[in-house]
Short mmCIF file of C-alpha atoms in Angstrom, two decimals:
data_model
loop_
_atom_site.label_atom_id
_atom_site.label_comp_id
_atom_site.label_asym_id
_atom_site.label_seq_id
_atom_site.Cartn_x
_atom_site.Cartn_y
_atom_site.Cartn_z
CA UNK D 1 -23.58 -22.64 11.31
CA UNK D 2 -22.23 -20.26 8.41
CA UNK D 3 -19.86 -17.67 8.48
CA UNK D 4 -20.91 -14.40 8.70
CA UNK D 5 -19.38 -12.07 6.21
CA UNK D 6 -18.36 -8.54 7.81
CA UNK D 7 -19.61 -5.78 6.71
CA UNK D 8 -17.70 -3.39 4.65
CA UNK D 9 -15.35 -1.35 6.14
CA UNK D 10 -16.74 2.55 5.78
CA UNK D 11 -14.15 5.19 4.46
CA UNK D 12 -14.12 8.65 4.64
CA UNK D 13 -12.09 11.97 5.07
CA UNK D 14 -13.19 15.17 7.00
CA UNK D 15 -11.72 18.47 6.79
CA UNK D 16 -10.46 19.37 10.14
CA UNK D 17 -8.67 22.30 8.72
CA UNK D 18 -7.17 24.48 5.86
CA UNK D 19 -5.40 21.72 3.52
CA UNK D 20 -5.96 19.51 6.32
CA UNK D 21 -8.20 16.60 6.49
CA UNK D 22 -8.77 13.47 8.81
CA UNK D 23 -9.16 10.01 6.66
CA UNK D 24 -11.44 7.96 8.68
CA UNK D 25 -12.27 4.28 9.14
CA UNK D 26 -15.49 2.00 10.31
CA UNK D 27 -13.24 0.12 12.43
CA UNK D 28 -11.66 3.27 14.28
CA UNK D 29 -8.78 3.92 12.35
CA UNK D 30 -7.28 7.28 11.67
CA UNK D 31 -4.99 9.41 9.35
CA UNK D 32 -4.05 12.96 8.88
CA UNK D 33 -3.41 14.02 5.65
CA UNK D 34 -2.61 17.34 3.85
CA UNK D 35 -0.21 19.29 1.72
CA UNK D 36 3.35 18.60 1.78
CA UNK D 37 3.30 22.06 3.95
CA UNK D 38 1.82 20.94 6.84
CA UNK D 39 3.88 19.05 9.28
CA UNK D 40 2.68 15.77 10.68
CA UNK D 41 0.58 14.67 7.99
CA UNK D 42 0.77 12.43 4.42
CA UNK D 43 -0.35 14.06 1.57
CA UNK D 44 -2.81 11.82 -0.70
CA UNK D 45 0.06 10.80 -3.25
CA UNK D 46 2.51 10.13 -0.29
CA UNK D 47 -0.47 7.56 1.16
CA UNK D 48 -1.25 5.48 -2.53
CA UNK D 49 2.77 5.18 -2.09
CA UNK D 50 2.22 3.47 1.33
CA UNK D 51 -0.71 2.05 0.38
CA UNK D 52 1.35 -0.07 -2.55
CA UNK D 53 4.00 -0.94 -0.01
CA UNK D 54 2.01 -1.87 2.38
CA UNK D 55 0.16 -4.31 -0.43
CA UNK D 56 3.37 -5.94 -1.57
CA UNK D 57 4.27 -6.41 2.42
CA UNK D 58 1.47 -7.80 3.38
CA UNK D 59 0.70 -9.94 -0.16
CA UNK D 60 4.52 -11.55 0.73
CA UNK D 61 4.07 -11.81 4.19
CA UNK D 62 2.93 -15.79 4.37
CA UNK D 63 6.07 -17.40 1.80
CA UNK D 64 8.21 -14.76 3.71
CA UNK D 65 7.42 -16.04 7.14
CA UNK D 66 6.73 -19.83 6.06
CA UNK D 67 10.90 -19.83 4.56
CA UNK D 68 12.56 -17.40 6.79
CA UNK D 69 10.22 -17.69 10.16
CA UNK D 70 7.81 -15.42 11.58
CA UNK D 71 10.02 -12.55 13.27
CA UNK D 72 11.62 -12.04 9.93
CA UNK D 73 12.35 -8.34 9.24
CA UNK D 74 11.56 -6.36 6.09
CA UNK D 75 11.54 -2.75 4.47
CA UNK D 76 9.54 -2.02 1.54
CA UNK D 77 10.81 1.77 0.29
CA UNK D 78 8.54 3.27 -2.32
CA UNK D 79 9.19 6.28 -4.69
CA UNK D 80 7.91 7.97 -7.51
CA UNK D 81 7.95 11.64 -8.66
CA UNK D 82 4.93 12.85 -9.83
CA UNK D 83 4.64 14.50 -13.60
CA UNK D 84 3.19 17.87 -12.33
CA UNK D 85 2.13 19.20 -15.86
CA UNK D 86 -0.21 16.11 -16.29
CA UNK D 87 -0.59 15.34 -12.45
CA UNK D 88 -0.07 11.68 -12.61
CA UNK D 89 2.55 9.40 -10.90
CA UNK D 90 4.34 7.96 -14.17
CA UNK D 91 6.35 5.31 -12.15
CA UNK D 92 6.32 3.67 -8.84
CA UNK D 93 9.56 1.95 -7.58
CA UNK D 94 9.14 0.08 -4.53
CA UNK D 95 12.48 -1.69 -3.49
CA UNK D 96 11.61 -4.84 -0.58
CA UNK D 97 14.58 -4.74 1.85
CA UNK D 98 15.45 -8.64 3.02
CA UNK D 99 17.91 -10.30 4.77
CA UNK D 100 18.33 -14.03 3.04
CA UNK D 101 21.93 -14.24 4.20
CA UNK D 102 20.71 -17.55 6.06
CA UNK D 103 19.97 -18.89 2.30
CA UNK D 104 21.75 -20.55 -0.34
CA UNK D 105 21.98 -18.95 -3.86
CA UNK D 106 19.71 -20.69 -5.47
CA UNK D 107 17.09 -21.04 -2.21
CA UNK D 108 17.15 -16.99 -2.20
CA UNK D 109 16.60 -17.08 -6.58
CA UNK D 110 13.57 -19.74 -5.59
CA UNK D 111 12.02 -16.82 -2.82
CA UNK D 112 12.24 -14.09 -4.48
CA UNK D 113 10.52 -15.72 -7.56
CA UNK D 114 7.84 -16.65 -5.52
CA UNK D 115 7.41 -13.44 -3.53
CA UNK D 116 7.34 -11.12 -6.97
CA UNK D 117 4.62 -14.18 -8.48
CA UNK D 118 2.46 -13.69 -4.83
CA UNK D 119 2.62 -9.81 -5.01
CA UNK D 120 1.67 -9.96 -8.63
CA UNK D 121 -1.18 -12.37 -8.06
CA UNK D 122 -2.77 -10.72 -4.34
CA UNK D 123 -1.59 -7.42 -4.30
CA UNK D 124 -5.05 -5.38 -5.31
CA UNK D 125 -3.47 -1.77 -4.97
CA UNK D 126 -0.43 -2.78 -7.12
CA UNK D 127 -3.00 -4.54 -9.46
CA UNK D 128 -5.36 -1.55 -9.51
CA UNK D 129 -2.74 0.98 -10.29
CA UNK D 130 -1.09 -1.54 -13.06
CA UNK D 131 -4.89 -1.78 -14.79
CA UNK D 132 -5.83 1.39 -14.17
CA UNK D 133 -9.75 1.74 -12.55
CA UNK D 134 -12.82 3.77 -13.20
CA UNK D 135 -13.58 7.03 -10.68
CA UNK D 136 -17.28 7.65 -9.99
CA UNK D 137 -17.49 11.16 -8.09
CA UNK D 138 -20.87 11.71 -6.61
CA UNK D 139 -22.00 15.42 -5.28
CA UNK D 140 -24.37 15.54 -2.81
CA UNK D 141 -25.93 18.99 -1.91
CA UNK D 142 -27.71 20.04 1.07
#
């Protein structure tokens, strides 16, 4: 029998207030977002941040848990001021946060080589945002 491809996860946001909005998933997830003046919610640049960390994470995950086992902790930080004048993020940092005190020199040099080659190759955002992509806004009236 073949596999049955899924069907594309549906995104959207709603406004669900003044510089509020909710961002919405297919599969039930949600996430507030607004200005940086409203508490309790991440503004769109604050989310691209996440969404790069959570890339590089998830893109390192497998040689991270296949060498240091799969309760190993990790902390990806991500900053970046944005150029206000041109309203662009010209640089990202993210900084991953491991413990490889349980590794020899050279074993950590051999990890972290292949970590940075397996976010380079897998991770789409931090791929997308090194290549830059084409927008396509659509307006639909009622």
């Amino acid at each position: 029998m073949a596999e049955q491809t899924p069907a594309p996860t549906e995104l959207w946001v709603e406004r669900t207030g003044t510089r509020l909005y909710t961002g919405r998933s297919s599969r039930g997830a949600e996430v507030r977002i607004g200005s940086e003046s409203v508490e309790g919610v991440f503004t769109p640049g604050e989310l691209l941040k996440i969404a790069l960390a959570a890339c590089s994470g998830l893109s390192s995950d497998f040689p991270l848990s296949r060498r240091l086992g799969d309760d190993y902790d990790a902390t990806i930080r991500v900053s970046g001021a944005a150029d206000r004048e041109n309203e662009v993020y010209p640089h990202l940092e993210e900084t991953l946060e491991l413990d490889l005190s349980e590794l020899d020199a050279e074993a950590q040099e051999r990890l972290v080589a292949l970590v940075e080659r397996s976010i380079d190759k897998v991770c789409t955002v931090g791929r997308t945002l090194k290549a830059g992509t084409d927008i396509t806004l659509n307006i639909t009236r009622g």
